[in-house]
Short mmCIF file of C-alpha atoms and ligand atoms in Angstrom, two decimals:
data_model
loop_
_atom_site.label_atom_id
_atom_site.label_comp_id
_atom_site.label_asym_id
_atom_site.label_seq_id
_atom_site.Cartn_x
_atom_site.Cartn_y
_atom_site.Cartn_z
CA UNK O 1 9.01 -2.36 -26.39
CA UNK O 2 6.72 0.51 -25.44
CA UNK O 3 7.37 3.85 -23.84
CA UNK O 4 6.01 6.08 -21.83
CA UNK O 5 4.02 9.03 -23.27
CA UNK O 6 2.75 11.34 -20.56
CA UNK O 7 2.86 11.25 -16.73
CA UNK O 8 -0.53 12.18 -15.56
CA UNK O 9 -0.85 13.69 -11.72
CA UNK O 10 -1.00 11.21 -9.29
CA UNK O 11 -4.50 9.57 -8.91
CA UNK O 12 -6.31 7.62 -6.16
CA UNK O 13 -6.39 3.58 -7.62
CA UNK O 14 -10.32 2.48 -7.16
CA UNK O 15 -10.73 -1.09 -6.17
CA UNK O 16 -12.53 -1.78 -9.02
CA UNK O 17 -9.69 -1.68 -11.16
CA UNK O 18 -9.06 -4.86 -10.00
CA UNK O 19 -11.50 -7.27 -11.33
CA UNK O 20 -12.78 -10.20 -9.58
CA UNK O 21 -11.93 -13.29 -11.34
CA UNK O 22 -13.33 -16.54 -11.59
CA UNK O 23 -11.49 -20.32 -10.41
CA UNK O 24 -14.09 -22.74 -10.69
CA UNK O 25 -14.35 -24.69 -13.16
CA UNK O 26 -17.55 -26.27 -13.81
CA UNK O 27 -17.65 -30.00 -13.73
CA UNK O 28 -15.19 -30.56 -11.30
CA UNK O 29 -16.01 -31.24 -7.69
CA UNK O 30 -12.47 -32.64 -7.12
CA UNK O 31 -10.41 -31.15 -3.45
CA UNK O 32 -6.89 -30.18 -3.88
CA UNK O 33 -4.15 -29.62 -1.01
CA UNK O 34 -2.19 -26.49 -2.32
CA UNK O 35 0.32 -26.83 0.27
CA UNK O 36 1.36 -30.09 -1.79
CA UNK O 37 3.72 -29.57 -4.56
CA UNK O 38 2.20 -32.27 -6.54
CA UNK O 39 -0.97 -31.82 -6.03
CA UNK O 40 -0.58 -28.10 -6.81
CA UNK O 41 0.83 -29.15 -9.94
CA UNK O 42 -2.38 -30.83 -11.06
CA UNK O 43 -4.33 -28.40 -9.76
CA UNK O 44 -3.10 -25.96 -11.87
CA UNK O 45 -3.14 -27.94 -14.43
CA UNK O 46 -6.77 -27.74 -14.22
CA UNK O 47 -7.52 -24.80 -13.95
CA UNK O 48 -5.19 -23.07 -16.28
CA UNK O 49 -3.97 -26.25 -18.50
CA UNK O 50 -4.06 -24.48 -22.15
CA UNK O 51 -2.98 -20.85 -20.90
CA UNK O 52 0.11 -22.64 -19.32
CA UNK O 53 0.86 -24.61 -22.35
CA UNK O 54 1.04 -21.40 -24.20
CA UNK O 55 3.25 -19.78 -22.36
CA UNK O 56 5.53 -22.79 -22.05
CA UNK O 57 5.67 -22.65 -25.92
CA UNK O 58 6.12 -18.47 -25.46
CA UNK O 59 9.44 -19.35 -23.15
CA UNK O 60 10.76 -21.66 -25.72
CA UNK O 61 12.20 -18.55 -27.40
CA UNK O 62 11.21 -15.18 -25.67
CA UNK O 63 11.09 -13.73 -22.09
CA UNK O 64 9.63 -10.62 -20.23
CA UNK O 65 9.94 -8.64 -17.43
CA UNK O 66 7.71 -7.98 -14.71
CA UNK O 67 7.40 -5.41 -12.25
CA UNK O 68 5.71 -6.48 -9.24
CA UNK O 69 4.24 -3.48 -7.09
CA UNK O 70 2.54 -4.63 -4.04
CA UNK O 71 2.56 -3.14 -0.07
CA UNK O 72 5.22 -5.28 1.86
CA UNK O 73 3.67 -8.51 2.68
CA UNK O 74 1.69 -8.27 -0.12
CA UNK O 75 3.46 -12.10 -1.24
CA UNK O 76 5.11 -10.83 -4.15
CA UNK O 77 8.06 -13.37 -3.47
CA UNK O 78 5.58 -16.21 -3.28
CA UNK O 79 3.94 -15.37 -6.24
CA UNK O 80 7.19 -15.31 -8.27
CA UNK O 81 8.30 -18.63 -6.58
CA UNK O 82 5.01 -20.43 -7.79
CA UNK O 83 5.29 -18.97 -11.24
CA UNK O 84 8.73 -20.63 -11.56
CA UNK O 85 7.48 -23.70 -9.99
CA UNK O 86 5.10 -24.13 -13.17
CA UNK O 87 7.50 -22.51 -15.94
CA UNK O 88 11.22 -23.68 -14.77
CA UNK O 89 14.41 -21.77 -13.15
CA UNK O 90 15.99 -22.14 -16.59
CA UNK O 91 13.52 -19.90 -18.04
CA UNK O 92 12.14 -17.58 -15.20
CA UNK O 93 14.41 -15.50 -12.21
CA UNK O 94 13.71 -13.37 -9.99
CA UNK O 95 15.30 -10.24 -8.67
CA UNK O 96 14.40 -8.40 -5.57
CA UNK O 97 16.39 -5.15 -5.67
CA UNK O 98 16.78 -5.50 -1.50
CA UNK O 99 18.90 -8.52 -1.64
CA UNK O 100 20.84 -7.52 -4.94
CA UNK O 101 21.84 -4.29 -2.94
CA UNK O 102 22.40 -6.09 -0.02
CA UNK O 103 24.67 -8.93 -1.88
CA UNK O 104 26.47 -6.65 -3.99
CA UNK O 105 27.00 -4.53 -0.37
CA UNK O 106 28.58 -7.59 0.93
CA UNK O 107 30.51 -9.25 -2.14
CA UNK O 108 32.17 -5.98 -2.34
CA UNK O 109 33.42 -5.13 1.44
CA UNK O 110 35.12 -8.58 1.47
CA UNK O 111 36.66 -8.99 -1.84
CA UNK O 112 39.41 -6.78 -3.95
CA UNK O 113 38.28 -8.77 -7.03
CA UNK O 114 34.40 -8.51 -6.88
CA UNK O 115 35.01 -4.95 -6.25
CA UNK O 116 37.32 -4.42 -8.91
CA UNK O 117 34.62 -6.22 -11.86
CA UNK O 118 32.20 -3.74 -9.75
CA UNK O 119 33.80 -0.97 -11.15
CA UNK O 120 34.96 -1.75 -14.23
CA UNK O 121 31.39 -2.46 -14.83
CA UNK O 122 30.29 0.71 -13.20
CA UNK O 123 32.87 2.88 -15.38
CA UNK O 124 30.97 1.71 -18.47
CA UNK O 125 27.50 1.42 -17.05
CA UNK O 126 27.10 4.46 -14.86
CA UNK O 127 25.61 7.50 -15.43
CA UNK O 128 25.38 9.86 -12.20
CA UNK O 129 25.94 12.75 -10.41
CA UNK O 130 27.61 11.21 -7.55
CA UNK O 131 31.93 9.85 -8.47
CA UNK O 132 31.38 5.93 -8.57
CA UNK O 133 33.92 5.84 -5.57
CA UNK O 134 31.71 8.08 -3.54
CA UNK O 135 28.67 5.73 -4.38
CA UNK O 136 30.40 2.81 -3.11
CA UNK O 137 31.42 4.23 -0.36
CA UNK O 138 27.67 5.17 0.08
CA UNK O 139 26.86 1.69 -0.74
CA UNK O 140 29.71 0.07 1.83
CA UNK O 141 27.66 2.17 4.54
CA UNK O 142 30.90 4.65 4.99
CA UNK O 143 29.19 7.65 4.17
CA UNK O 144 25.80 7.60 5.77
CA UNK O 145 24.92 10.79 4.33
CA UNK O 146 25.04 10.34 1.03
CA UNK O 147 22.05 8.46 -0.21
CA UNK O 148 22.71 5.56 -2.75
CA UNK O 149 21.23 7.62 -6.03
CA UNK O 150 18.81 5.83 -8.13
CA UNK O 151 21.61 6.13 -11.24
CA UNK O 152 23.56 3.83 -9.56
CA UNK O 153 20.82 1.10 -7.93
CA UNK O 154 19.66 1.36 -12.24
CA UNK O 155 23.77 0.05 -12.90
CA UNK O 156 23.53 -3.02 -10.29
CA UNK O 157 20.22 -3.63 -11.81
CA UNK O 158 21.31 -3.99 -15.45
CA UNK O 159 24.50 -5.53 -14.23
CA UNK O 160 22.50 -8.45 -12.70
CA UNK O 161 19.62 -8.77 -15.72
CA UNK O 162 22.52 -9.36 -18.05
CA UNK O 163 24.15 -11.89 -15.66
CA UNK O 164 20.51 -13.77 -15.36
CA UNK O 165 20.37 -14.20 -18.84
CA UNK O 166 17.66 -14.18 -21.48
CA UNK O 167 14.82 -14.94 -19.13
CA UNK O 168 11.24 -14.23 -18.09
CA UNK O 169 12.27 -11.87 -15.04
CA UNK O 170 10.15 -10.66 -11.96
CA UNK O 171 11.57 -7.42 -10.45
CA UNK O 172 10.87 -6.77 -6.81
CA UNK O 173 11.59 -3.28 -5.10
CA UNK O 174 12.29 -0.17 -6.79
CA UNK O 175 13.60 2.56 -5.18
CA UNK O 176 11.40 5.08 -2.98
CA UNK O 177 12.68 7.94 -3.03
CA UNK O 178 11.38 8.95 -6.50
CA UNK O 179 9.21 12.02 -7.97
CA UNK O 180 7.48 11.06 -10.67
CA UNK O 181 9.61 12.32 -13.36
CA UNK O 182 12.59 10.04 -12.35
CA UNK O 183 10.32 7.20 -11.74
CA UNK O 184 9.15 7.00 -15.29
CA UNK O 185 12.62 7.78 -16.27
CA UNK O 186 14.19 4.75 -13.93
CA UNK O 187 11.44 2.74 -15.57
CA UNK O 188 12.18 4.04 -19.54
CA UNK O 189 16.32 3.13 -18.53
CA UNK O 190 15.35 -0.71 -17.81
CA UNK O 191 12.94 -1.02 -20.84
CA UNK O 192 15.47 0.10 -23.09
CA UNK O 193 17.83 -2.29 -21.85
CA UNK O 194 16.07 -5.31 -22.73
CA UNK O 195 14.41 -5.43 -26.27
CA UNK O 196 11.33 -7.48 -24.66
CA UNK O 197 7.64 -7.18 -23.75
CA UNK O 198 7.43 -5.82 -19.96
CA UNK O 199 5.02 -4.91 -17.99
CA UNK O 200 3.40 -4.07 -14.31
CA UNK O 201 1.84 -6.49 -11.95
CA UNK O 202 -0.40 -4.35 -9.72
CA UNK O 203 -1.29 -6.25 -6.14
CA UNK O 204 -4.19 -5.38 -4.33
CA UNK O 205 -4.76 -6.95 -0.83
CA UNK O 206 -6.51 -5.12 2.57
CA UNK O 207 -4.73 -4.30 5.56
CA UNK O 208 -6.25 -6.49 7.68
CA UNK O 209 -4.77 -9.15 5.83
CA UNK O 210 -0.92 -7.23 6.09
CA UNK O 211 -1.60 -7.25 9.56
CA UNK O 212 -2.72 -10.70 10.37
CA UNK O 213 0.05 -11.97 8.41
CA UNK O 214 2.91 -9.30 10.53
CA UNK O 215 1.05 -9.85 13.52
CA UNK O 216 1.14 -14.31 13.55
CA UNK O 217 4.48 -14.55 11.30
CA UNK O 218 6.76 -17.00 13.09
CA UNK O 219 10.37 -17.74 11.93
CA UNK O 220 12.57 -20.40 12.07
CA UNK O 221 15.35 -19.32 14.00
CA UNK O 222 17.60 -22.07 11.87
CA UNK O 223 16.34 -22.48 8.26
CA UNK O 224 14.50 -18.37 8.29
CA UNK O 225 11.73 -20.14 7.02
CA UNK O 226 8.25 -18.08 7.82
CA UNK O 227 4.87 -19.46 8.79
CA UNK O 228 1.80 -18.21 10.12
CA UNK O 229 0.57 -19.18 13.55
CA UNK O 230 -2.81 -17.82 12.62
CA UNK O 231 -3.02 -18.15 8.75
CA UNK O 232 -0.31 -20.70 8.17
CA UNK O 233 0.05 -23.27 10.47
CA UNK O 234 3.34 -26.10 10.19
CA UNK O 235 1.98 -29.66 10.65
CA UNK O 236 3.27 -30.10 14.50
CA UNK O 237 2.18 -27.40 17.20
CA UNK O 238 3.89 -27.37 20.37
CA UNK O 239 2.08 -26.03 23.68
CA UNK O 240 3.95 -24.30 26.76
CA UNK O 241 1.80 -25.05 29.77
CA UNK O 242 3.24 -22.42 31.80
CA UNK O 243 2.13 -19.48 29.85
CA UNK O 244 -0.68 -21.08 27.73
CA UNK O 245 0.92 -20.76 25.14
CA UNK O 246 0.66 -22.41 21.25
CA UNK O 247 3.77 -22.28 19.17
CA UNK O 248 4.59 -23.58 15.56
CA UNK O 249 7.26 -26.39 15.33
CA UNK O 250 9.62 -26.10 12.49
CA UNK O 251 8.70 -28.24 9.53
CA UNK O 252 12.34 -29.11 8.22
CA UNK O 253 13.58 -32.35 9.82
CA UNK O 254 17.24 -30.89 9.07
CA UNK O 255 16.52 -28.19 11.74
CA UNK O 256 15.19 -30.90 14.84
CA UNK O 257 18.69 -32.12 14.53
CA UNK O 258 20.39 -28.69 14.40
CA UNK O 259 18.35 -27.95 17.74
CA UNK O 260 18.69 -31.17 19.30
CA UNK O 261 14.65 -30.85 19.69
CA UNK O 262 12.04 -29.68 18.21
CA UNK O 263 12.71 -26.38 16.82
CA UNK O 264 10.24 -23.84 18.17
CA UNK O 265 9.53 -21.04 15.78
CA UNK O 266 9.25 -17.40 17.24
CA UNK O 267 8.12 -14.23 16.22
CA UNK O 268 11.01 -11.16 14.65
CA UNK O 269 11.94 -8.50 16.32
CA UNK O 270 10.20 -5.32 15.79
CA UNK O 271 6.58 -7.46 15.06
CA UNK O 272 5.00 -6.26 17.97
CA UNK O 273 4.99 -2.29 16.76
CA UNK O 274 2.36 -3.68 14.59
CA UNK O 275 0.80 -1.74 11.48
CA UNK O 276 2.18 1.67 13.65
CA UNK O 277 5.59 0.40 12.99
CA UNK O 278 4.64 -0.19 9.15
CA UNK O 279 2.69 2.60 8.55
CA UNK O 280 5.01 5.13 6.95
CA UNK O 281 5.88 2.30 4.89
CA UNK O 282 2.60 1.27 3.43
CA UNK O 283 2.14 4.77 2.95
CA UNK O 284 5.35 5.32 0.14
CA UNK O 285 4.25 1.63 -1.47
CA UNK O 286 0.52 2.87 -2.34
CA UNK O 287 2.11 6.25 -3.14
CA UNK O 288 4.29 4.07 -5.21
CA UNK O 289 1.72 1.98 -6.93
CA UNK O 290 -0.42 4.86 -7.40
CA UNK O 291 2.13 6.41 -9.53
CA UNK O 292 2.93 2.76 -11.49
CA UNK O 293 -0.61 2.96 -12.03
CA UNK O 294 -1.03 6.34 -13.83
CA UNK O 295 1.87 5.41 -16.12
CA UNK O 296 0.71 5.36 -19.85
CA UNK O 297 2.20 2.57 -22.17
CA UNK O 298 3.15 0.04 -20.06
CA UNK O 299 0.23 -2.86 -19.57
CA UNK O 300 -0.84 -3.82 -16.27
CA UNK O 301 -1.88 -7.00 -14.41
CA UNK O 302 -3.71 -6.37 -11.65
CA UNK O 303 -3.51 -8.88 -8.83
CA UNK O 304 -6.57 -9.01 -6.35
CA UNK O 305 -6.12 -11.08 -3.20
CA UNK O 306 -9.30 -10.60 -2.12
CA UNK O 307 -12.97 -10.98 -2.51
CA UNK O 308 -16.35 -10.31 -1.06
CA UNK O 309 -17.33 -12.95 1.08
CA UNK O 310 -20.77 -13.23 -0.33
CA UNK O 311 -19.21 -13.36 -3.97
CA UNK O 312 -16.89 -15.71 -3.60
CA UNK O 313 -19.27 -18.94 -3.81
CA UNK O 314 -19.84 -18.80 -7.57
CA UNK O 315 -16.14 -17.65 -8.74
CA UNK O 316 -13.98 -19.87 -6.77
CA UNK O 317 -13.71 -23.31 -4.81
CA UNK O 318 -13.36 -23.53 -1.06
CA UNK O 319 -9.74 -25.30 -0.98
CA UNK O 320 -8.09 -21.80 -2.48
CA UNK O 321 -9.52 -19.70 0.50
CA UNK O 322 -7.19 -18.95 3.37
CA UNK O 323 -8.67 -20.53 6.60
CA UNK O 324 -7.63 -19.09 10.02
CA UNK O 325 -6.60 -21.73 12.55
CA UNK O 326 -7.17 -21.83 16.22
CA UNK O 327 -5.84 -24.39 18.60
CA UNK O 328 -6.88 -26.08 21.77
CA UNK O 329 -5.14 -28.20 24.58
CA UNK O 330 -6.12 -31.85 24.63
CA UNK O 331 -4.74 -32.63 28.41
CA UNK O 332 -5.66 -36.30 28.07
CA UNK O 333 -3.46 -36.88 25.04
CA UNK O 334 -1.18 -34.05 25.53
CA UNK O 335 -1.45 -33.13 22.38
CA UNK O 336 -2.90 -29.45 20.77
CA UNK O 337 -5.54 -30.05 18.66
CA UNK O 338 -6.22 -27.53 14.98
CA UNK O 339 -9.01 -25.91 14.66
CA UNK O 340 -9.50 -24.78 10.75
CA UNK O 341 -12.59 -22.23 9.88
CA UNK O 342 -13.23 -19.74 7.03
CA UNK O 343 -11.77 -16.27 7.69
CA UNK O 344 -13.79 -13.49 7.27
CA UNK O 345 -12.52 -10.43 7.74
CA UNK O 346 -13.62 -6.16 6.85
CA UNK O 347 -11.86 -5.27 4.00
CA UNK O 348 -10.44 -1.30 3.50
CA UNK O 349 -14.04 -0.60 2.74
CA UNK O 350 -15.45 -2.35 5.78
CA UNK O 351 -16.79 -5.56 3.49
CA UNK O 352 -16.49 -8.66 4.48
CA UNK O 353 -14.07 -10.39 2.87
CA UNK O 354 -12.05 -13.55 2.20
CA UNK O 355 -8.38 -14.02 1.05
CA UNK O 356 -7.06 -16.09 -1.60
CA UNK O 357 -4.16 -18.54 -0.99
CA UNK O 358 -1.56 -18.10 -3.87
CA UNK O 359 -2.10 -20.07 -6.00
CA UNK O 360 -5.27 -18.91 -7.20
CA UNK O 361 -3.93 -15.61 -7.91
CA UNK O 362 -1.27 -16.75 -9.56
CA UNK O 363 -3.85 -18.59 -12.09
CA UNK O 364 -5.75 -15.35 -12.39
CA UNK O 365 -2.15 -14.14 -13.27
CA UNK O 366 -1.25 -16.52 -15.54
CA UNK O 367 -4.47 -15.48 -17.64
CA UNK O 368 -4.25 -11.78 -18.04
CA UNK O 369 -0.31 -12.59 -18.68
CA UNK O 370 -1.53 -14.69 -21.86
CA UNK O 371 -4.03 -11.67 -23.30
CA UNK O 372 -0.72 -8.78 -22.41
CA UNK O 373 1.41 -11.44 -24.78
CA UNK O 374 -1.24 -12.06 -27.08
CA UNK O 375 -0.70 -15.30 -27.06
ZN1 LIG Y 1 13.69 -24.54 10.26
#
């Protein structure tokens, strides 16, 4: 367990903090396709074989819990899904407090019971300034001018860790509203909750990258799943001839049924405000992981997803670079055809830079997790 000693004012993170990490491994010359679940298996294996062995053997009988701080679209999500691809659902979850508040909002409104456990819980768990029936009413969306307090997003928290169970867990979202004194406080509540090792996971990635990845997203408008047109292409690209157009084509077979056709994915509403519709918002995360990061006694892990471009040639292998893809029309075979390249791109300093895929961060996770847990 560790605590929190001081809070120190609020200080600018330096890039440098997070260190640039090496993938290669010598000796081996051998391509892998990390969109492939298999082959990402062995990949890993490779790369990170002993380091995941010990933390298999680490899961047997103990857990964690991780906070994950990144900007939104910083692939915090993705990064928990591929650490529970290698470790197991039975000994890893994940919470992300947005869809806990959200699924609590809506088991509530439409059932007496859930409601009822709610605040039986609640009446044990709670300590705030707001009447618990007052917060539910805040959370139900009947009083819009009460905001939900921290006190009580801290009960639907510790409700939901003890419902996961005794395992490794990756937090996602904390609430934003917070001076510094509650924040260390909110983060002192959940440590003392849970008598294991926890820690931060800092993620650094440029803007450019949050924007290319708001600016191309594409959605299925049947499964919700998200691609990239730019940085994440599906394997089938459709074409409309009348406004020039390239579009991604739904990957899930279950979806070319649901739309009789092939399922054309399309950008969310709101995308086109761009960062100007973001930028308030990237402004309270670094706020946020500027004060994570000047929190004493907790260890950090600090995620990079980028690199210099002229670095990157002797720490990691081409395959774990994101590519940007380009398309052109093939008239004679009707057919688009992919263009893959390296992406460069300026980083927040004006470097030019590269971005990692996830999986390689995840492996230069999985190593600093085995020094925090001494293992
Ligand atoms: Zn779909």
């Amino acid at each position: 367990m560790f605590f929190f000693l001081t809070v120190i004012p609020c200080i600018k993170m330096a890039n440098s903090e997070f260190p640039l990490f090496k993938t290669k491994v010598e000796g081996s010359s051998k391509k892998f396709n990390l969109s492939d679940p298999s082959e990402r298996r062995e990949y890993f294996h490779l790369k990170a074989g002993p380091e995941i062995e010990k933390i298999k053997t680490y899961l047997e009988k103990n857990s964690f819990i991780a906070y994950l701080l990144g900007k939104k679209n910083s692939g915090k999500g993705t990064y928990s899904k591929l650490f529970i691809e290698i470790f197991g659902e039975d000994k890893v979850a994940q919470i992300s407090i947005g869809d806990l508040v959200r699924s609590v909002h809506k088991a509530v409104a439409s059932d007496r019971q859930q409601k009822k456990s709610l605040i039986e819980f609640l009446e044990k768990n709670y300590r705030g300034y707001l009447p618990i029936e007052k917060a539910i009413d805040a959370l139900l969306g009947r009083d819009l001018q009460t905001l939900l307090p921290t006190e009580f997003i801290l009960a639907l928290l510790k409700r939901e860790i003890s419902k996961v169970g005794k395992k490794a867990l990756f937090l996602d979202g904390f609430p934003r509203n917070l001076d510094q004194v509650s924040y260390s406080l909110f983060f002192r509540e959940l440590i003392g909750y849970r008598d294991d090792p926890d820690f931060f996971v800092l993620i650094d990635l440029p803007e450019k990258v949050i924007e290319e990845r708001m600016k191309w997203r594409r959605v299925c408008p049947f499964c919700q799943t998200s691609r990239n047109l730019k940085l994440l292409p599906t394997t089938k690209i459709g074409y409309h001839q009348d406004k020039k157009e390239f579009y991604l084509v739904c990957d899930n077979p279950v979806c070319q049924t649901l739309a009789g056709r092939s399922s054309e994915m399309i950008a969310k509403e709101g995308q086109d405000l761009g960062m100007e519709g973001i930028k308030d918002r990237l402004a309270t995360d670094a706020d946020l992981i500027n004060k994570a990061n000047s929190l004493y006694g907790i260890p950090k892990i600090f995620l990079r997803n980028s690199m210099p471009a002229d670095q990157v040639k002797d720490l990691a292998d081409d395959y774990e670079i994101t590519p940007e893809y380009s398309y052109e029309w093939n008239e004679a075979e009707k057919k688009a055809v992919v263009i893959e390249k390296p992406w460069v791109f300026p980083d927040d300093n004006g470097i030019d830079s590269v971005s990692f895929l996830a999986p390689p961060v995840v492996i230069s996770f999985i190593k600093q997790l085995v020094k925090i847990l001494n293992l």
